[in-house]
Short mmCIF file of N, CA and C in Angstrom, two decimals:
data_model
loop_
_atom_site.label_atom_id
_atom_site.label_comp_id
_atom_site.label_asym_id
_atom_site.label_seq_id
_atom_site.Cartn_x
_atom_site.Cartn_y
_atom_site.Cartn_z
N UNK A 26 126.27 -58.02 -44.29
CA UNK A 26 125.11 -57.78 -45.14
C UNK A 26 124.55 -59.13 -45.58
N UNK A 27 123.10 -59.28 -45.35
CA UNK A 27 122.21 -60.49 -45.76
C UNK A 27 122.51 -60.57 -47.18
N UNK A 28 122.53 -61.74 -47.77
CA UNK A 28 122.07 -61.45 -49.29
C UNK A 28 120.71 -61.59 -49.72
N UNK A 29 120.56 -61.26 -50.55
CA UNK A 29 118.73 -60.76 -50.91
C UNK A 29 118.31 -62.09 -50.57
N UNK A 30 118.01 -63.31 -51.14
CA UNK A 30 117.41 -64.44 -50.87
C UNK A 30 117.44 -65.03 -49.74
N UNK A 31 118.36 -64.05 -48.44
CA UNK A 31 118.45 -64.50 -47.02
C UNK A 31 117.80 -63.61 -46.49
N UNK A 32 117.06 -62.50 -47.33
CA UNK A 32 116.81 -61.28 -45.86
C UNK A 32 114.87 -61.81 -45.53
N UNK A 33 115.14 -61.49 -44.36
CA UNK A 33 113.62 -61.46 -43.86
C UNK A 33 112.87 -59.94 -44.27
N UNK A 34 113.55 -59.48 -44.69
CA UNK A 34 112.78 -57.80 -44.79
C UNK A 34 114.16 -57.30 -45.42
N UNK A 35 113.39 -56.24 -46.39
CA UNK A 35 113.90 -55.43 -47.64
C UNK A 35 113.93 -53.74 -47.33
N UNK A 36 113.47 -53.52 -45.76
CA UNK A 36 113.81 -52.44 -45.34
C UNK A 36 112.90 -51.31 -45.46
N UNK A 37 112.85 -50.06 -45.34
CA UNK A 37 111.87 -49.19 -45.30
C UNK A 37 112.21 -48.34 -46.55
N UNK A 38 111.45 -47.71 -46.92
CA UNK A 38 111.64 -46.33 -47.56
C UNK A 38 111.83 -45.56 -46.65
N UNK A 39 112.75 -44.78 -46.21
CA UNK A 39 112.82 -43.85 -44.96
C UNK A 39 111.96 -42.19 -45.61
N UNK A 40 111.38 -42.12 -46.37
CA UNK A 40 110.73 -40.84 -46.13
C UNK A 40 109.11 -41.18 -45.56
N UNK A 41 108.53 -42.43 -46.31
CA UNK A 41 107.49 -42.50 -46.21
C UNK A 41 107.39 -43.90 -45.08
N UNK A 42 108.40 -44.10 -44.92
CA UNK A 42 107.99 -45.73 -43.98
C UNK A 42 107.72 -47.02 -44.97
N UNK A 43 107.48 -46.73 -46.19
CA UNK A 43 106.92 -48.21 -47.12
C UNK A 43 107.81 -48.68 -46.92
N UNK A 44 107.24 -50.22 -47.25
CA UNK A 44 108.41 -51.60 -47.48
C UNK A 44 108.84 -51.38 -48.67
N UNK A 45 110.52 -51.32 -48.90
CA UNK A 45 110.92 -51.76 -50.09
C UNK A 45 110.56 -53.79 -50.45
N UNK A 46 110.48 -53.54 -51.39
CA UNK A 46 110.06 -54.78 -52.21
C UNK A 46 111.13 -55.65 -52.38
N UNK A 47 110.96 -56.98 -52.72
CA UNK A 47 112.27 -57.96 -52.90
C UNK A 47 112.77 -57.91 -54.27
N UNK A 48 112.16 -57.11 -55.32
CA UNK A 48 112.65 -56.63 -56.69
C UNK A 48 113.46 -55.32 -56.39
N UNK A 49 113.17 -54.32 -55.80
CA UNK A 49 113.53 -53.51 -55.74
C UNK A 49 115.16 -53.27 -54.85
N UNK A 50 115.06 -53.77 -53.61
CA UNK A 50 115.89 -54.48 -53.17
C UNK A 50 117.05 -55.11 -53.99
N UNK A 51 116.90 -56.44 -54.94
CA UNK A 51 117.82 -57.08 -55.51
C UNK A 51 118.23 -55.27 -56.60
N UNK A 52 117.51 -54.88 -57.28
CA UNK A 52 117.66 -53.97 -58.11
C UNK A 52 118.57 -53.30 -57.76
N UNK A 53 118.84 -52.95 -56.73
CA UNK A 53 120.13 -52.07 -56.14
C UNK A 53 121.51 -52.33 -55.35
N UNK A 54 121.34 -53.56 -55.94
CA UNK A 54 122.90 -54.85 -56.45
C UNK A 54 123.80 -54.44 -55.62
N UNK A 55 123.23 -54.72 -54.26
CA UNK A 55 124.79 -54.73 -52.75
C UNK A 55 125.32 -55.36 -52.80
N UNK A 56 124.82 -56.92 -53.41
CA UNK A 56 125.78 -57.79 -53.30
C UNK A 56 126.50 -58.30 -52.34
N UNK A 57 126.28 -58.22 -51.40
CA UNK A 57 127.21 -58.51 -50.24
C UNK A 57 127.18 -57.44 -49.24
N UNK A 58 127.30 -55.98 -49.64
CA UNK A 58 128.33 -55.07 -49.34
C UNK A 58 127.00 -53.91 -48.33
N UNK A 59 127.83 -53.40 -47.50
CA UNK A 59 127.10 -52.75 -46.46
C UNK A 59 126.53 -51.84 -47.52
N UNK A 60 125.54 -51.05 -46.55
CA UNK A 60 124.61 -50.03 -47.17
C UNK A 60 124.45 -48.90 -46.78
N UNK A 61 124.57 -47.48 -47.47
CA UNK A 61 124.41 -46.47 -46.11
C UNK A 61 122.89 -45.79 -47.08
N UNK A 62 122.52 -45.18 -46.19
CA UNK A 62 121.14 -45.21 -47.01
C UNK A 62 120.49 -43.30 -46.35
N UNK A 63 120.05 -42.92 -47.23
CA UNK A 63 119.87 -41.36 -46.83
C UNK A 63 118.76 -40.64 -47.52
N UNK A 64 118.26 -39.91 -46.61
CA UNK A 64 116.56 -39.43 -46.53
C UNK A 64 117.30 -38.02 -47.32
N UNK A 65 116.09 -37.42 -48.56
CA UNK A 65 115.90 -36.19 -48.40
C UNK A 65 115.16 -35.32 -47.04
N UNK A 66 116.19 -34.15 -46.93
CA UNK A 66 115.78 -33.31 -45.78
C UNK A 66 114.30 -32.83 -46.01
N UNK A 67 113.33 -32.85 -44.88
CA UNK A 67 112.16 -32.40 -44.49
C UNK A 67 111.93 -31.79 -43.25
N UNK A 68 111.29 -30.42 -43.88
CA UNK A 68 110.87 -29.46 -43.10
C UNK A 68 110.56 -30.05 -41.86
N UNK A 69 110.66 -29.14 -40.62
CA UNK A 69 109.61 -29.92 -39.30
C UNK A 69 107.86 -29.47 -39.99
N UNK A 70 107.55 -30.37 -38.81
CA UNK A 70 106.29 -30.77 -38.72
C UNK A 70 105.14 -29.56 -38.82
N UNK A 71 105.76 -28.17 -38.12
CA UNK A 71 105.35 -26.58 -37.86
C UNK A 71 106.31 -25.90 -37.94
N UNK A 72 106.37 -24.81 -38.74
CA UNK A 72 107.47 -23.46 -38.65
C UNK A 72 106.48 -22.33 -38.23
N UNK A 73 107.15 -21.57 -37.62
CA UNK A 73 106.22 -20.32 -37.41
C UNK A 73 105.55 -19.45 -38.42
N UNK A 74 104.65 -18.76 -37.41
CA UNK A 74 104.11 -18.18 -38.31
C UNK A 74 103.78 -16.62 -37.81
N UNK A 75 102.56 -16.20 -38.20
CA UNK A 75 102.14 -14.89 -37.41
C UNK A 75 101.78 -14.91 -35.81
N UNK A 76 101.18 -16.13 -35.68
CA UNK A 76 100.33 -16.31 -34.13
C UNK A 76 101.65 -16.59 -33.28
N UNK A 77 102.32 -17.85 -34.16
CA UNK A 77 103.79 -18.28 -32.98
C UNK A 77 104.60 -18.07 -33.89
N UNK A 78 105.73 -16.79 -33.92
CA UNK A 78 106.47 -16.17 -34.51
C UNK A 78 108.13 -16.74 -34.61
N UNK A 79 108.02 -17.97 -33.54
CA UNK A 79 109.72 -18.45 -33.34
C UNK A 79 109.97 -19.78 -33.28
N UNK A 80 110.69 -20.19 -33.81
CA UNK A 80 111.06 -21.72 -33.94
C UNK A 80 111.71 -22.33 -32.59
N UNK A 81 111.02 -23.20 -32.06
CA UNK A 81 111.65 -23.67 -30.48
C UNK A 81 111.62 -24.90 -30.78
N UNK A 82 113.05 -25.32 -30.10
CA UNK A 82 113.84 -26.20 -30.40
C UNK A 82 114.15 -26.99 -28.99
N UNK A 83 114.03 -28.16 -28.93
CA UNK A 83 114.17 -28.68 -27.30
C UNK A 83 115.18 -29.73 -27.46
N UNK A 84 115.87 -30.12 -26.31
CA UNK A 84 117.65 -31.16 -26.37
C UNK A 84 118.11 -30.92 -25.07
N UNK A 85 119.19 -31.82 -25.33
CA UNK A 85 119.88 -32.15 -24.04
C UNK A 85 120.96 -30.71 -23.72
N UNK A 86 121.17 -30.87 -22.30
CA UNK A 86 122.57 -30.20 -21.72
C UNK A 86 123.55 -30.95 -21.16
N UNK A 87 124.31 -30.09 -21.17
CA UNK A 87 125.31 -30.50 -20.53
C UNK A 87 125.16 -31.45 -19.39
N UNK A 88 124.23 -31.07 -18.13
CA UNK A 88 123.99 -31.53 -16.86
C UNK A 88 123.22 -32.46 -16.60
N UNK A 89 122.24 -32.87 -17.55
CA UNK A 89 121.25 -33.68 -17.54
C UNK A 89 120.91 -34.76 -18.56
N UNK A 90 120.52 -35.79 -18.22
CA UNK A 90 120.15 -36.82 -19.30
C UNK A 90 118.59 -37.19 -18.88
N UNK A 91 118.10 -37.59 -20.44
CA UNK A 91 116.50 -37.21 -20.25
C UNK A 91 115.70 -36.92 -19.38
N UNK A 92 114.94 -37.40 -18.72
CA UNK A 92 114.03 -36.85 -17.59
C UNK A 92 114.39 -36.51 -15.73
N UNK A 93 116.13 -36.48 -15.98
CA UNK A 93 116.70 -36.38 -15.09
C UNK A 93 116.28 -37.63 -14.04
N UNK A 94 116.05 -38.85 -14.06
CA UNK A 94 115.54 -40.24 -12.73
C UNK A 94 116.78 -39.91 -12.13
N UNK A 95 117.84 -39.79 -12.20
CA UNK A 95 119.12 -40.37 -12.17
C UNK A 95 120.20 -38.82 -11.90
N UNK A 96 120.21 -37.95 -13.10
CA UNK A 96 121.37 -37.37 -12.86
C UNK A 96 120.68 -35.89 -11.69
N UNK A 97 119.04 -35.57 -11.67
CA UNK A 97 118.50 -34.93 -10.90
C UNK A 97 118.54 -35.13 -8.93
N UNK A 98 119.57 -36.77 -8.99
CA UNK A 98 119.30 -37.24 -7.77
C UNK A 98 120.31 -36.68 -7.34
N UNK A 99 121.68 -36.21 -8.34
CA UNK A 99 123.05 -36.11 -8.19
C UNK A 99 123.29 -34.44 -7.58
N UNK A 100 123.46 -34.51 -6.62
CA UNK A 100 123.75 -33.09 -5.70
C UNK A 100 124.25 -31.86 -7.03
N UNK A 101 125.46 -32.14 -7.15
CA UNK A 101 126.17 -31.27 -8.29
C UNK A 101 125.61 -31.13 -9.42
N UNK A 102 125.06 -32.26 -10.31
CA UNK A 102 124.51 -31.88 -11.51
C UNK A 102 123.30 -31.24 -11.05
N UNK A 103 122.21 -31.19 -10.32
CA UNK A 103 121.44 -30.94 -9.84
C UNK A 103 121.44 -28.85 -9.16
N UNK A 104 122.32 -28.55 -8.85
CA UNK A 104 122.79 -27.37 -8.11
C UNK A 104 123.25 -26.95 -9.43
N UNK A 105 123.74 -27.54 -10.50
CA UNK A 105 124.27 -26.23 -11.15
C UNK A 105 122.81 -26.48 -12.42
N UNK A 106 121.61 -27.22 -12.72
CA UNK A 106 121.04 -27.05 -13.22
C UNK A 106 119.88 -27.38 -12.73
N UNK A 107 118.91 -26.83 -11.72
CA UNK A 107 117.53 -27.52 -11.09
C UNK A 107 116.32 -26.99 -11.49
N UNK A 108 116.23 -26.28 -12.75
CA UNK A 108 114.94 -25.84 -13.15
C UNK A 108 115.41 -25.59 -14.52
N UNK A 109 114.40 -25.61 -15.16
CA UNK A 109 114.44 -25.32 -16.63
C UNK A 109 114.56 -24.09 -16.86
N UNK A 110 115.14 -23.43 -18.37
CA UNK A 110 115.06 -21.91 -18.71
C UNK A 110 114.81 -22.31 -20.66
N UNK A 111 114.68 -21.27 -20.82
CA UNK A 111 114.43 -20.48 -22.18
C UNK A 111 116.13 -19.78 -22.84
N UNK A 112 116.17 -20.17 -23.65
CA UNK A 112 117.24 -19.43 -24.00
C UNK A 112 116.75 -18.30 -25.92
N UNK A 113 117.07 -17.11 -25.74
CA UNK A 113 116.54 -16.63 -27.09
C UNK A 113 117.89 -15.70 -27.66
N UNK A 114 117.58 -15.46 -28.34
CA UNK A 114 118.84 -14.13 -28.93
C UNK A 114 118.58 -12.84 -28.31
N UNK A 115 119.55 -12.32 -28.13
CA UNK A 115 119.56 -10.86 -27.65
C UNK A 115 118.85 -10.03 -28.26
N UNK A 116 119.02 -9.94 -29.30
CA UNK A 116 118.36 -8.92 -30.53
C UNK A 116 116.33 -9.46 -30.51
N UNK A 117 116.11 -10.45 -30.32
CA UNK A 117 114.47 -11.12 -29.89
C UNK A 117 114.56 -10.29 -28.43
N UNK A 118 115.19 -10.64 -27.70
CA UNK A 118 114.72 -10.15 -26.18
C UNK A 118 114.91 -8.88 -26.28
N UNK A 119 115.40 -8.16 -26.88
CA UNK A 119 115.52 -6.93 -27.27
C UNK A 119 114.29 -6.28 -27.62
N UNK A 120 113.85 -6.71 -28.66
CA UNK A 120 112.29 -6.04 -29.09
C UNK A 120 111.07 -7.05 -28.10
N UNK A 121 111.70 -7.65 -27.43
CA UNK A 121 110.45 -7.88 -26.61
C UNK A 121 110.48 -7.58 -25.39
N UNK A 122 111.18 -6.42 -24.89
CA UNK A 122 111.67 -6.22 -23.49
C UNK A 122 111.74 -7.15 -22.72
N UNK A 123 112.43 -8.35 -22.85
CA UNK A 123 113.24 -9.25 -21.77
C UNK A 123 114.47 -9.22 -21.54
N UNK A 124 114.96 -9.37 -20.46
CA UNK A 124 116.04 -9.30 -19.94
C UNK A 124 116.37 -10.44 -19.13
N UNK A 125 117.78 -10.71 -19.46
CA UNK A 125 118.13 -12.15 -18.88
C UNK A 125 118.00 -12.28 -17.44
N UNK A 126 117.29 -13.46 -17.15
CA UNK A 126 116.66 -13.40 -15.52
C UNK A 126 115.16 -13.53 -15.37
N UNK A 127 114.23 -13.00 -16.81
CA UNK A 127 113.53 -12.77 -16.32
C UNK A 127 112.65 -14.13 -16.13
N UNK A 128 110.98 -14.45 -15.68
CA UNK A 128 109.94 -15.18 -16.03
C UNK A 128 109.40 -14.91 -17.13
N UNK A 129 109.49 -15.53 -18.01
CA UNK A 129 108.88 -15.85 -19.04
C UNK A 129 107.75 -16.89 -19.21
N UNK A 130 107.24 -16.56 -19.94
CA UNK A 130 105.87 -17.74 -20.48
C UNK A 130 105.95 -18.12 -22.12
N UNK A 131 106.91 -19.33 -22.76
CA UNK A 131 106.98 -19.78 -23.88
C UNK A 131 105.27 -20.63 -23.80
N UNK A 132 104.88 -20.26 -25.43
CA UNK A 132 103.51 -20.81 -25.32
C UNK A 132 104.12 -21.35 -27.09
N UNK A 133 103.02 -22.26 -27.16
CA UNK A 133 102.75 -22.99 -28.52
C UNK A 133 101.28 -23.46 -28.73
N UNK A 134 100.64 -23.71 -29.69
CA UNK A 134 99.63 -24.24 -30.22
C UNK A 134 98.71 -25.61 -28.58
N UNK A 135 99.76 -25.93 -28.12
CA UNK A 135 99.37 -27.36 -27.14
C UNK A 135 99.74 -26.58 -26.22
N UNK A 136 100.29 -25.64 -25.61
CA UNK A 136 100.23 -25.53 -24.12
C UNK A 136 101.21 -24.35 -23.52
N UNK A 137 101.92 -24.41 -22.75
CA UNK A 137 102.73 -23.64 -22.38
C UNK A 137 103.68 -23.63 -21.01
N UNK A 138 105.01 -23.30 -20.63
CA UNK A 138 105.56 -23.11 -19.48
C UNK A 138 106.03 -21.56 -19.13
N UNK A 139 106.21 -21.75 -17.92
CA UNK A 139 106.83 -20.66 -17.34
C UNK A 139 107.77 -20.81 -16.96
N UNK A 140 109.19 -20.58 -17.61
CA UNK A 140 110.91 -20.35 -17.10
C UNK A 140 111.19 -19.37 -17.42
N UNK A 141 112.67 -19.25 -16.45
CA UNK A 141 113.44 -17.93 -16.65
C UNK A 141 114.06 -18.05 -17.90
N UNK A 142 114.69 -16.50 -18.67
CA UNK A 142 114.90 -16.47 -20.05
C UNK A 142 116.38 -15.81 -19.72
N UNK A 143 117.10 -16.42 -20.60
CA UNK A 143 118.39 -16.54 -21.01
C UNK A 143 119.27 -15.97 -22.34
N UNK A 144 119.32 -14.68 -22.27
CA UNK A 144 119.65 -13.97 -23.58
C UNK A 144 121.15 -14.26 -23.76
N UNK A 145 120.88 -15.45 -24.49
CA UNK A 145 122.29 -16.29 -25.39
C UNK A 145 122.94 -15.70 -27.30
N UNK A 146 123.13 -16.65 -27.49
CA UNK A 146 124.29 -16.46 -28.81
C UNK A 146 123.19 -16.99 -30.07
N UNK A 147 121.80 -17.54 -29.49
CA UNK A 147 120.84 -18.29 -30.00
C UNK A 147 121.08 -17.64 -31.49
N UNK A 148 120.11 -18.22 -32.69
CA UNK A 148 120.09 -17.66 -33.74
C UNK A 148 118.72 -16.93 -33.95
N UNK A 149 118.69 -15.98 -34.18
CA UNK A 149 117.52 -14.88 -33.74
C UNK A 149 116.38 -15.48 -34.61
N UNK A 150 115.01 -15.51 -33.69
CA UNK A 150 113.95 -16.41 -34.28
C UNK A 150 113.62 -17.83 -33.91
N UNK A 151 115.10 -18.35 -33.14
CA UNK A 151 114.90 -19.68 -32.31
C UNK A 151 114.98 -19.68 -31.34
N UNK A 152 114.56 -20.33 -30.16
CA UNK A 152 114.21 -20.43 -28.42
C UNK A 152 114.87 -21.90 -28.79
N UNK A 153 115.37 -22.14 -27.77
CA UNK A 153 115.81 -23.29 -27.20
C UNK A 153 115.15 -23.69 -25.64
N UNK A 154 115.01 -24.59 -25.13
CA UNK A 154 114.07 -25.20 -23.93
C UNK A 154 114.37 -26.94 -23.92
N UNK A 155 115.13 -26.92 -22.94
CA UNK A 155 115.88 -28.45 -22.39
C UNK A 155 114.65 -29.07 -22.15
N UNK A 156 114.64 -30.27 -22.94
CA UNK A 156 113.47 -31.33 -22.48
C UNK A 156 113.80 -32.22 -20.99
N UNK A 157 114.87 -31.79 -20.37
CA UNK A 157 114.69 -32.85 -18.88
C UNK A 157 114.02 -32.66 -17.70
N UNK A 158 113.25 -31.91 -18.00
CA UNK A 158 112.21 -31.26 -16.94
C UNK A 158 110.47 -31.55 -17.15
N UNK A 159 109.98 -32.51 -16.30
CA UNK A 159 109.04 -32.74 -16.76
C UNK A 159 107.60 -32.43 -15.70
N UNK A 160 107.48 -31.64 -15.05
CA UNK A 160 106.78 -31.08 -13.58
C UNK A 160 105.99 -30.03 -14.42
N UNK A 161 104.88 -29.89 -13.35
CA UNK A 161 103.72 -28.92 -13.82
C UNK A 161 104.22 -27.75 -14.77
N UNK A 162 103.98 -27.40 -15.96
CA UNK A 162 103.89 -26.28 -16.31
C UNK A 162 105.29 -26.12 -17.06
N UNK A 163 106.22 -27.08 -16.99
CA UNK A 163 107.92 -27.13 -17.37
C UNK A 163 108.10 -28.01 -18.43
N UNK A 164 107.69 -28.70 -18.92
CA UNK A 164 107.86 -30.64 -19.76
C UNK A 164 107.66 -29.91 -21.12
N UNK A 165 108.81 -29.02 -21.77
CA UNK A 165 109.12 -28.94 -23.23
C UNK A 165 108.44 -29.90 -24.31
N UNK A 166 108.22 -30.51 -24.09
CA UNK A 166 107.56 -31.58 -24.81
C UNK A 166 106.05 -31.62 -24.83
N UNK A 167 105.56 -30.88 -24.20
CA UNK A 167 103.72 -30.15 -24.09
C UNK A 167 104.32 -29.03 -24.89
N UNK A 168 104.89 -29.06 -25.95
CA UNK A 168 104.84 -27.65 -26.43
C UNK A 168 104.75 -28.13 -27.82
N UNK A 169 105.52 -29.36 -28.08
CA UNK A 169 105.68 -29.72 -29.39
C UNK A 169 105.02 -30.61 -30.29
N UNK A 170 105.01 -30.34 -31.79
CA UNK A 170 103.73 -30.94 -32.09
C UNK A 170 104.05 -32.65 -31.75
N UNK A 171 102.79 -33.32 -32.07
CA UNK A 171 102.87 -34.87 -31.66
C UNK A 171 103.40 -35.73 -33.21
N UNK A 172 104.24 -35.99 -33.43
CA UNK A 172 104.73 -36.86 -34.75
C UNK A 172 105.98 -37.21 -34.74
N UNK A 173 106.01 -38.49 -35.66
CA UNK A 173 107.35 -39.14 -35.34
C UNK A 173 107.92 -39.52 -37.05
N UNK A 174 109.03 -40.67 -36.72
CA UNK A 174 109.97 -40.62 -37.68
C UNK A 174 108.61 -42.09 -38.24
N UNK A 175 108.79 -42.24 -40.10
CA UNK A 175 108.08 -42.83 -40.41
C UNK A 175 108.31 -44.07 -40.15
N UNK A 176 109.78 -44.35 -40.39
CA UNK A 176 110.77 -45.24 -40.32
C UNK A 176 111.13 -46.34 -38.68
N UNK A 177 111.44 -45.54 -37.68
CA UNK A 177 112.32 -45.51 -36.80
C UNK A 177 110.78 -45.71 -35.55
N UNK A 178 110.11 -44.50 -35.86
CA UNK A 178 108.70 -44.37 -35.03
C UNK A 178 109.28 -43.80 -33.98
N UNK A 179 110.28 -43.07 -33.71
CA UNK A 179 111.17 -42.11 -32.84
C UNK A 179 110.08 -40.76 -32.93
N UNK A 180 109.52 -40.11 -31.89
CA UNK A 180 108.83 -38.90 -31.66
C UNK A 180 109.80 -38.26 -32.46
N UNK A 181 109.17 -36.81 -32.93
CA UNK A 181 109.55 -35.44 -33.05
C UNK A 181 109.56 -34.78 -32.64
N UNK A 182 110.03 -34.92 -31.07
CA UNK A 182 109.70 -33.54 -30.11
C UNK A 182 110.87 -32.62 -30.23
N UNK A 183 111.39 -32.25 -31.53
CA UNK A 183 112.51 -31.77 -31.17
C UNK A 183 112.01 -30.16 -31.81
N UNK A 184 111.10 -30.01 -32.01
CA UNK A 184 110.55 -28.64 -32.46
C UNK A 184 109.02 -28.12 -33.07
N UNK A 185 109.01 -26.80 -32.90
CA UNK A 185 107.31 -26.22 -33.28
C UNK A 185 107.62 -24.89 -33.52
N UNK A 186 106.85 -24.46 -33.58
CA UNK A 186 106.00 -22.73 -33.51
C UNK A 186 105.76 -22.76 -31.95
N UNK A 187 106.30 -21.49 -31.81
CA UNK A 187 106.48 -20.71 -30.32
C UNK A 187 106.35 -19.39 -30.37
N UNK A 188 106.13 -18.82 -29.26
CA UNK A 188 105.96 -17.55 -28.84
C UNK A 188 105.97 -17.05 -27.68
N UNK A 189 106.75 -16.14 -27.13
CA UNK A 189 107.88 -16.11 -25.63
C UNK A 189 106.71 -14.45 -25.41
N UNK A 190 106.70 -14.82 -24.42
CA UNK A 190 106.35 -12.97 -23.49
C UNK A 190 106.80 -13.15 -21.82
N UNK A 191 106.92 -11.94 -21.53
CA UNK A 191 107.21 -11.86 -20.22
C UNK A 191 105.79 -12.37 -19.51
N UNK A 192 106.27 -13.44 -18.21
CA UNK A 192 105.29 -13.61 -17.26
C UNK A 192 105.14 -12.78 -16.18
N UNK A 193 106.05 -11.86 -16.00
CA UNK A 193 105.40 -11.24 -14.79
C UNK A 193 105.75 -9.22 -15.32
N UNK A 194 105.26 -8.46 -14.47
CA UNK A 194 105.93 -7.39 -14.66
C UNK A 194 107.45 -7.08 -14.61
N UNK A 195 107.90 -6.30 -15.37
CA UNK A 195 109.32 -5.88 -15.54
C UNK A 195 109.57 -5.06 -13.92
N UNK A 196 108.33 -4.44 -13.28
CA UNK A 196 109.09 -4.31 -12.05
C UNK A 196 109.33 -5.63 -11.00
N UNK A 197 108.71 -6.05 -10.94
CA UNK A 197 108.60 -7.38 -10.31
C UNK A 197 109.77 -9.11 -11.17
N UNK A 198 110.73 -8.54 -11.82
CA UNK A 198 111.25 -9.36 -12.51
C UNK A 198 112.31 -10.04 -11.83
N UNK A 199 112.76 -11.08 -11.79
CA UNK A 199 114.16 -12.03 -10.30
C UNK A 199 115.39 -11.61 -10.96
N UNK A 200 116.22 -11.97 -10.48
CA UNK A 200 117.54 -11.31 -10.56
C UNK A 200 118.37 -12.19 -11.30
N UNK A 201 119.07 -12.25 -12.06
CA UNK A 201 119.90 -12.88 -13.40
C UNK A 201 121.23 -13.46 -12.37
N UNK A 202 121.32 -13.19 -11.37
CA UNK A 202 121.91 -13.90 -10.46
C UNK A 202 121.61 -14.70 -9.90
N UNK A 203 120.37 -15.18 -10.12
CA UNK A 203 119.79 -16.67 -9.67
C UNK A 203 119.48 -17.86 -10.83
N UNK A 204 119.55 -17.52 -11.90
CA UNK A 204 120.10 -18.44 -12.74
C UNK A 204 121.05 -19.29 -12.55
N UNK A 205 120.85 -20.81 -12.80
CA UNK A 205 121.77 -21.94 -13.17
C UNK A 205 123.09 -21.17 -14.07
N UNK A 206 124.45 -21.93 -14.20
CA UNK A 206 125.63 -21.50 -14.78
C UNK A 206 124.98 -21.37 -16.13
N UNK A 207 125.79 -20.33 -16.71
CA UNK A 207 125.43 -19.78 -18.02
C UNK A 207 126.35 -21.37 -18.90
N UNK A 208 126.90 -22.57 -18.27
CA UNK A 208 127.57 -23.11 -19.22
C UNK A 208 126.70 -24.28 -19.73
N UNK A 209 125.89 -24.07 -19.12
CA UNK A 209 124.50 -25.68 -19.15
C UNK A 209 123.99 -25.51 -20.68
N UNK A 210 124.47 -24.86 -22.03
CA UNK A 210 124.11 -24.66 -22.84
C UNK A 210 123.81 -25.92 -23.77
N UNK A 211 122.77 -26.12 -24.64
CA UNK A 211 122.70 -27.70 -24.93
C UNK A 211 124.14 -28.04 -25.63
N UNK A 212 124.02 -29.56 -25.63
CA UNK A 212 124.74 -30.19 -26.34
C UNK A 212 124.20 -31.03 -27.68
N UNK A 213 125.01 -30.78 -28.90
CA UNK A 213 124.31 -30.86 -30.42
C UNK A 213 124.23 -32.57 -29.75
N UNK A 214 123.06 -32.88 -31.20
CA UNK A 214 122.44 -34.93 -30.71
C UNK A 214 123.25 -35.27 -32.18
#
């Protein structure tokens, strides 16, 4: 730890991004001593509403690391995960007649894709949608609003307001046997 009269910068306010000040700073007498420093929690950016009724949430899996350059080249990771899906709660796909397997069309305020849907353990009201897919009509990240950390300047693509319907007819729907392994489930960041 700098001591105050050595630091080049007094650090951020992490809710709003301001500079803390070199009074303010000394005022909170580290003295030497490391710092751990912690934001009150804030809402995302959009929660649903009437128009987009579900909170969608986008992250990594198991199989893939960000835009796949690298692990998409890899035969195996690639075969057990090569297209994006939707994952929702049973009890959501339930009142919306989907069934795991099917095409779906997740839409939001900015845009929309078409993947197959995945009736998981989700918490009813949230969609999940892996951001490592970034090809026509798939790139989770056209879904979410545009804003970042005040602090850090790290995007917020990690969630919005969503709203899932079937893309094609229920007779015409693919077979839940052509789904990627049910184990590609994300992994917490």
């Amino acid at each position: 730890m700098t001591d105050d009269d050595q630091c080049e910068t007094y650090g951020h306010d992490l809710a709003t991004g301001g500079d803390v000040s070199p009074n303010d700073h000394a005022a909170l007498r580290f003295d030497g001593r490391a710092r751990l420093k912690g934001a009150e929690w804030t809402p995302p950016p959009e929660g649903p509403d009437d128009s987009y009724p579900m909170q969608l949430m986008t992250g990594r899996t198991v199989y893939h690391f960000h835009t796949r350059t690298k692990t998409g080249r890899a035969p195996e990771l690639n075969a057990a995960a090569p297209e994006p899906w939707v994952e929702l709660a049973p009890s959501d796909a339930a009142e919306l007649d989907i069934q795991d397997g099917d095409l779906v069309r997740v839409e939001s305020r900015r845009g929309a894709v078409e993947v197959t849907a995945r009736c998981t353990g989700n918490r009813p009201g949230t969609l999940f949608l892996p951001f490592h897919y970034s090809g026509e009509g798939t790139a989770a990240n056209d879904l979410t609003p545009t804003s970042w950390d005040p602090v850090s300047k790290q995007p917020g693509f990690k969630s919005g307001a969503a709203r899932v319907v079937l893309a094609a007819e229920p007779s015409i729907r693919t077979a839940a046997s052509a789904l990627p392994s049910q184990d590609a489930s994300p992994e917490s960041d």
